[in-house]
């Protein structure tokens, strides 16, 4: 696997720039609205979340795969808890939603931005024999992200006491991916 040697600060700045490009495309006519709030939060939180995902490349072949993924699951749950609350009021207008979809495509900030680094990590660990041969790295990356998103969604709508703690959720998400080879 060719490890990206992009400067993390530069990657964060690039992400912030692309979110500003999105803002031009989807911004409502008035300033200070829910779309502006969502984009400001995204501009602040997304670079850190992507940095955490990209940092997995430094863990290839080190430690335990599940232990390497636990901080990712925790960070993902926290990221989505912060961002989802701002996203909901921003997307009450179908017009804003359509413009957002186009802006995501135009800026390259779609789902692959998140799943890509995670899938690359899993594929590299698979090549080292540290992830089961039959595991699909792309699908596993999507499932981990989906588990984080779902946990955040449940807490946002039902409350923190209606399910496992964030820590227990992170453990469950990683464990149930069943990535590690079965001992012989």
PDB file of C-alpha atoms in Angstrom:
ATOM      1  CA  UNK A   1       0.000   0.000   0.000  1.00  0.00           C
ATOM      2  CA  UNK A   2       1.314   3.387  -0.915  1.00  0.00           C
ATOM      3  CA  UNK A   3       1.002   5.447   2.227  1.00  0.00           C
ATOM      4  CA  UNK A   4      -0.003   9.016   1.627  1.00  0.00           C
ATOM      5  CA  UNK A   5       2.663  11.447   2.775  1.00  0.00           C
ATOM      6  CA  UNK A   6       0.421  14.483   2.637  1.00  0.00           C
ATOM      7  CA  UNK A   7       1.103  16.942   5.411  1.00  0.00           C
ATOM      8  CA  UNK A   8      -1.787  16.586   7.912  1.00  0.00           C
ATOM      9  CA  UNK A   9      -2.037  20.360   8.295  1.00  0.00           C
ATOM     10  CA  UNK A  10      -2.258  20.764   4.527  1.00  0.00           C
ATOM     11  CA  UNK A  11      -4.937  18.046   4.338  1.00  0.00           C
ATOM     12  CA  UNK A  12      -6.957  19.849   7.040  1.00  0.00           C
ATOM     13  CA  UNK A  13      -6.616  23.161   5.239  1.00  0.00           C
ATOM     14  CA  UNK A  14      -7.686  21.523   1.984  1.00  0.00           C
ATOM     15  CA  UNK A  15     -10.752  20.038   3.680  1.00  0.00           C
ATOM     16  CA  UNK A  16     -11.683  23.427   5.136  1.00  0.00           C
ATOM     17  CA  UNK A  17     -11.264  25.048   1.702  1.00  0.00           C
ATOM     18  CA  UNK A  18     -13.523  22.443   0.079  1.00  0.00           C
ATOM     19  CA  UNK A  19     -16.193  23.013   2.729  1.00  0.00           C
ATOM     20  CA  UNK A  20     -16.057  26.730   1.965  1.00  0.00           C
ATOM     21  CA  UNK A  21     -16.561  25.857  -1.708  1.00  0.00           C
ATOM     22  CA  UNK A  22     -19.604  23.854  -0.671  1.00  0.00           C
ATOM     23  CA  UNK A  23     -20.905  26.839   1.265  1.00  0.00           C
ATOM     24  CA  UNK A  24     -20.924  28.959  -1.872  1.00  0.00           C
ATOM     25  CA  UNK A  25     -22.995  26.300  -3.624  1.00  0.00           C
ATOM     26  CA  UNK A  26     -25.613  25.623  -0.957  1.00  0.00           C
ATOM     27  CA  UNK A  27     -25.793  28.743   1.136  1.00  0.00           C
ATOM     28  CA  UNK A  28     -29.223  30.176   1.776  1.00  0.00           C
ATOM     29  CA  UNK A  29     -29.905  33.774   0.839  1.00  0.00           C
ATOM     30  CA  UNK A  30     -29.778  34.884   4.456  1.00  0.00           C
ATOM     31  CA  UNK A  31     -26.673  34.592   6.588  1.00  0.00           C
ATOM     32  CA  UNK A  32     -26.519  33.016  10.009  1.00  0.00           C
ATOM     33  CA  UNK A  33     -29.078  30.328   9.239  1.00  0.00           C
ATOM     34  CA  UNK A  34     -28.980  26.631   9.972  1.00  0.00           C
ATOM     35  CA  UNK A  35     -27.006  25.891   6.809  1.00  0.00           C
ATOM     36  CA  UNK A  36     -24.295  28.347   7.848  1.00  0.00           C
ATOM     37  CA  UNK A  37     -24.204  26.813  11.320  1.00  0.00           C
ATOM     38  CA  UNK A  38     -23.896  23.290   9.898  1.00  0.00           C
ATOM     39  CA  UNK A  39     -21.129  24.292   7.474  1.00  0.00           C
ATOM     40  CA  UNK A  40     -19.199  26.115  10.195  1.00  0.00           C
ATOM     41  CA  UNK A  41     -19.401  23.062  12.437  1.00  0.00           C
ATOM     42  CA  UNK A  42     -18.414  20.785   9.556  1.00  0.00           C
ATOM     43  CA  UNK A  43     -15.479  23.018   8.718  1.00  0.00           C
ATOM     44  CA  UNK A  44     -14.303  22.770  12.311  1.00  0.00           C
ATOM     45  CA  UNK A  45     -14.935  19.063  12.978  1.00  0.00           C
ATOM     46  CA  UNK A  46     -14.441  17.260   9.648  1.00  0.00           C
ATOM     47  CA  UNK A  47     -10.695  17.990   9.297  1.00  0.00           C
ATOM     48  CA  UNK A  48     -10.005  16.513  12.741  1.00  0.00           C
ATOM     49  CA  UNK A  49     -12.173  13.448  12.029  1.00  0.00           C
ATOM     50  CA  UNK A  50     -10.404  12.860   8.696  1.00  0.00           C
ATOM     51  CA  UNK A  51      -7.025  13.334  10.369  1.00  0.00           C
ATOM     52  CA  UNK A  52      -7.901  10.636  12.914  1.00  0.00           C
ATOM     53  CA  UNK A  53      -8.855   8.294  10.070  1.00  0.00           C
ATOM     54  CA  UNK A  54      -5.700   9.024   8.072  1.00  0.00           C
ATOM     55  CA  UNK A  55      -3.534   8.497  11.155  1.00  0.00           C
ATOM     56  CA  UNK A  56      -4.484   4.817  11.031  1.00  0.00           C
ATOM     57  CA  UNK A  57      -1.860   4.425   8.306  1.00  0.00           C
ATOM     58  CA  UNK A  58       0.767   4.812  11.044  1.00  0.00           C
ATOM     59  CA  UNK A  59      -0.703   1.845  12.943  1.00  0.00           C
ATOM     60  CA  UNK A  60      -0.386  -0.728  10.141  1.00  0.00           C
ATOM     61  CA  UNK A  61       1.282  -3.835  11.533  1.00  0.00           C
ATOM     62  CA  UNK A  62       1.426  -2.377  15.051  1.00  0.00           C
ATOM     63  CA  UNK A  63      -0.585  -3.319  18.095  1.00  0.00           C
ATOM     64  CA  UNK A  64      -3.851  -5.174  17.827  1.00  0.00           C
ATOM     65  CA  UNK A  65      -6.199  -4.335  14.927  1.00  0.00           C
ATOM     66  CA  UNK A  66      -9.235  -4.112  17.216  1.00  0.00           C
ATOM     67  CA  UNK A  67      -7.321  -1.906  19.653  1.00  0.00           C
ATOM     68  CA  UNK A  68      -6.341   0.348  16.763  1.00  0.00           C
ATOM     69  CA  UNK A  69      -9.974   0.662  15.666  1.00  0.00           C
ATOM     70  CA  UNK A  70     -11.478   1.415  19.095  1.00  0.00           C
ATOM     71  CA  UNK A  71     -10.344   5.068  19.143  1.00  0.00           C
ATOM     72  CA  UNK A  72     -11.714   5.402  15.616  1.00  0.00           C
ATOM     73  CA  UNK A  73     -15.132   4.121  16.705  1.00  0.00           C
ATOM     74  CA  UNK A  74     -15.157   6.429  19.749  1.00  0.00           C
ATOM     75  CA  UNK A  75     -14.115   9.439  17.667  1.00  0.00           C
ATOM     76  CA  UNK A  76     -16.688   8.568  15.003  1.00  0.00           C
ATOM     77  CA  UNK A  77     -19.519   8.395  17.510  1.00  0.00           C
ATOM     78  CA  UNK A  78     -18.474  11.743  18.996  1.00  0.00           C
ATOM     79  CA  UNK A  79     -18.058  13.341  15.558  1.00  0.00           C
ATOM     80  CA  UNK A  80     -21.522  12.271  14.436  1.00  0.00           C
ATOM     81  CA  UNK A  81     -23.130  13.336  17.719  1.00  0.00           C
ATOM     82  CA  UNK A  82     -21.763  16.833  17.130  1.00  0.00           C
ATOM     83  CA  UNK A  83     -22.495  17.117  13.419  1.00  0.00           C
ATOM     84  CA  UNK A  84     -25.887  15.404  13.122  1.00  0.00           C
ATOM     85  CA  UNK A  85     -27.611  17.848  15.448  1.00  0.00           C
ATOM     86  CA  UNK A  86     -26.608  20.719  13.194  1.00  0.00           C
ATOM     87  CA  UNK A  87     -27.363  18.835   9.976  1.00  0.00           C
ATOM     88  CA  UNK A  88     -31.020  18.163  10.720  1.00  0.00           C
ATOM     89  CA  UNK A  89     -32.265  21.765  10.699  1.00  0.00           C
ATOM     90  CA  UNK A  90     -30.006  22.601   7.758  1.00  0.00           C
ATOM     91  CA  UNK A  91     -31.693  20.075   5.492  1.00  0.00           C
ATOM     92  CA  UNK A  92     -35.355  20.909   5.984  1.00  0.00           C
ATOM     93  CA  UNK A  93     -35.457  22.346   2.482  1.00  0.00           C
ATOM     94  CA  UNK A  94     -35.315  19.914  -0.465  1.00  0.00           C
ATOM     95  CA  UNK A  95     -33.598  22.668  -2.422  1.00  0.00           C
ATOM     96  CA  UNK A  96     -30.748  22.846   0.109  1.00  0.00           C
ATOM     97  CA  UNK A  97     -30.454  19.058   0.113  1.00  0.00           C
ATOM     98  CA  UNK A  98     -30.132  18.911  -3.683  1.00  0.00           C
ATOM     99  CA  UNK A  99     -27.544  21.715  -3.685  1.00  0.00           C
ATOM    100  CA  UNK A 100     -25.635  19.969  -0.880  1.00  0.00           C
ATOM    101  CA  UNK A 101     -25.506  16.702  -2.837  1.00  0.00           C
ATOM    102  CA  UNK A 102     -24.103  18.496  -5.863  1.00  0.00           C
ATOM    103  CA  UNK A 103     -21.582  20.379  -3.711  1.00  0.00           C
ATOM    104  CA  UNK A 104     -20.420  17.120  -2.105  1.00  0.00           C
ATOM    105  CA  UNK A 105     -19.816  15.626  -5.556  1.00  0.00           C
ATOM    106  CA  UNK A 106     -18.110  18.778  -6.852  1.00  0.00           C
ATOM    107  CA  UNK A 107     -15.745  19.051  -3.865  1.00  0.00           C
ATOM    108  CA  UNK A 108     -14.997  15.353  -3.495  1.00  0.00           C
ATOM    109  CA  UNK A 109     -16.105  15.296   0.145  1.00  0.00           C
ATOM    110  CA  UNK A 110     -18.448  12.342  -0.211  1.00  0.00           C
ATOM    111  CA  UNK A 111     -18.604   9.193   1.896  1.00  0.00           C
ATOM    112  CA  UNK A 112     -15.397   7.808   0.389  1.00  0.00           C
ATOM    113  CA  UNK A 113     -13.531  10.635   2.137  1.00  0.00           C
ATOM    114  CA  UNK A 114     -14.275   8.866   5.413  1.00  0.00           C
ATOM    115  CA  UNK A 115     -14.318   5.228   4.395  1.00  0.00           C
ATOM    116  CA  UNK A 116     -11.246   5.404   2.159  1.00  0.00           C
ATOM    117  CA  UNK A 117      -8.540   5.731   4.837  1.00  0.00           C
ATOM    118  CA  UNK A 118     -10.248   3.126   6.993  1.00  0.00           C
ATOM    119  CA  UNK A 119     -10.586   0.653   4.089  1.00  0.00           C
ATOM    120  CA  UNK A 120      -6.945   1.243   3.121  1.00  0.00           C
ATOM    121  CA  UNK A 121      -5.880   0.465   6.685  1.00  0.00           C
ATOM    122  CA  UNK A 122      -7.952  -2.715   6.778  1.00  0.00           C
ATOM    123  CA  UNK A 123      -6.629  -3.838   3.372  1.00  0.00           C
ATOM    124  CA  UNK A 124      -3.032  -3.290   4.515  1.00  0.00           C
ATOM    125  CA  UNK A 125      -3.653  -5.263   7.704  1.00  0.00           C
ATOM    126  CA  UNK A 126      -5.294  -7.972   5.609  1.00  0.00           C
ATOM    127  CA  UNK A 127      -2.182  -8.243   3.432  1.00  0.00           C
ATOM    128  CA  UNK A 128      -0.167  -8.732   6.631  1.00  0.00           C
ATOM    129  CA  UNK A 129      -2.514 -11.528   7.731  1.00  0.00           C
ATOM    130  CA  UNK A 130      -3.897  -9.509  10.636  1.00  0.00           C
ATOM    131  CA  UNK A 131      -7.412  -9.298   9.136  1.00  0.00           C
ATOM    132  CA  UNK A 132      -9.297 -12.384   7.923  1.00  0.00           C
ATOM    133  CA  UNK A 133      -8.845 -13.096   4.201  1.00  0.00           C
ATOM    134  CA  UNK A 134     -12.600 -13.095   3.475  1.00  0.00           C
ATOM    135  CA  UNK A 135     -13.184  -9.623   4.929  1.00  0.00           C
ATOM    136  CA  UNK A 136     -14.188  -6.896   2.464  1.00  0.00           C
ATOM    137  CA  UNK A 137     -12.249  -3.811   3.647  1.00  0.00           C
ATOM    138  CA  UNK A 138     -14.603  -1.357   1.907  1.00  0.00           C
ATOM    139  CA  UNK A 139     -17.749  -2.949   3.337  1.00  0.00           C
ATOM    140  CA  UNK A 140     -16.176  -3.203   6.803  1.00  0.00           C
ATOM    141  CA  UNK A 141     -15.211   0.468   6.681  1.00  0.00           C
ATOM    142  CA  UNK A 142     -18.777   1.407   5.744  1.00  0.00           C
ATOM    143  CA  UNK A 143     -20.155  -0.772   8.551  1.00  0.00           C
ATOM    144  CA  UNK A 144     -17.875   0.788  11.164  1.00  0.00           C
ATOM    145  CA  UNK A 145     -18.884   4.286  10.042  1.00  0.00           C
ATOM    146  CA  UNK A 146     -22.564   3.253   9.977  1.00  0.00           C
ATOM    147  CA  UNK A 147     -22.323   1.861  13.508  1.00  0.00           C
ATOM    148  CA  UNK A 148     -20.873   5.144  14.750  1.00  0.00           C
ATOM    149  CA  UNK A 149     -23.545   7.135  12.929  1.00  0.00           C
ATOM    150  CA  UNK A 150     -26.331   4.944  14.310  1.00  0.00           C
ATOM    151  CA  UNK A 151     -25.048   5.173  17.898  1.00  0.00           C
ATOM    152  CA  UNK A 152     -24.913   8.968  17.629  1.00  0.00           C
ATOM    153  CA  UNK A 153     -28.384   9.061  16.074  1.00  0.00           C
ATOM    154  CA  UNK A 154     -29.879   6.976  18.895  1.00  0.00           C
ATOM    155  CA  UNK A 155     -28.347   9.207  21.559  1.00  0.00           C
ATOM    156  CA  UNK A 156     -29.519  12.347  19.785  1.00  0.00           C
ATOM    157  CA  UNK A 157     -33.128  11.196  19.456  1.00  0.00           C
ATOM    158  CA  UNK A 158     -33.689   8.823  22.351  1.00  0.00           C
ATOM    159  CA  UNK A 159     -31.065   9.919  24.854  1.00  0.00           C
ATOM    160  CA  UNK A 160     -27.824   8.551  26.277  1.00  0.00           C
ATOM    161  CA  UNK A 161     -29.521   6.190  28.710  1.00  0.00           C
ATOM    162  CA  UNK A 162     -31.387   4.149  26.105  1.00  0.00           C
ATOM    163  CA  UNK A 163     -28.460   2.109  24.880  1.00  0.00           C
ATOM    164  CA  UNK A 164     -24.913   1.099  25.650  1.00  0.00           C
ATOM    165  CA  UNK A 165     -22.387   3.743  26.655  1.00  0.00           C
ATOM    166  CA  UNK A 166     -20.166   5.237  23.979  1.00  0.00           C
ATOM    167  CA  UNK A 167     -17.330   3.007  25.165  1.00  0.00           C
ATOM    168  CA  UNK A 168     -19.464  -0.143  25.073  1.00  0.00           C
ATOM    169  CA  UNK A 169     -20.835   0.851  21.677  1.00  0.00           C
ATOM    170  CA  UNK A 170     -17.332   1.341  20.287  1.00  0.00           C
ATOM    171  CA  UNK A 171     -16.322  -2.088  21.615  1.00  0.00           C
ATOM    172  CA  UNK A 172     -19.421  -3.714  20.098  1.00  0.00           C
ATOM    173  CA  UNK A 173     -18.970  -2.057  16.713  1.00  0.00           C
ATOM    174  CA  UNK A 174     -15.347  -3.167  16.407  1.00  0.00           C
ATOM    175  CA  UNK A 175     -15.895  -6.635  17.851  1.00  0.00           C
ATOM    176  CA  UNK A 176     -18.870  -7.436  15.653  1.00  0.00           C
ATOM    177  CA  UNK A 177     -16.967  -6.603  12.477  1.00  0.00           C
ATOM    178  CA  UNK A 178     -15.131  -9.865  13.234  1.00  0.00           C
ATOM    179  CA  UNK A 179     -12.027  -8.793  11.376  1.00  0.00           C
ATOM    180  CA  UNK A 180      -9.271 -10.705  13.079  1.00  0.00           C
ATOM    181  CA  UNK A 181      -8.252 -14.151  11.876  1.00  0.00           C
ATOM    182  CA  UNK A 182      -9.636 -17.093  13.806  1.00  0.00           C
ATOM    183  CA  UNK A 183      -6.832 -18.759  15.802  1.00  0.00           C
ATOM    184  CA  UNK A 184      -5.863 -22.158  14.402  1.00  0.00           C
TER     185      UNK A 184
END
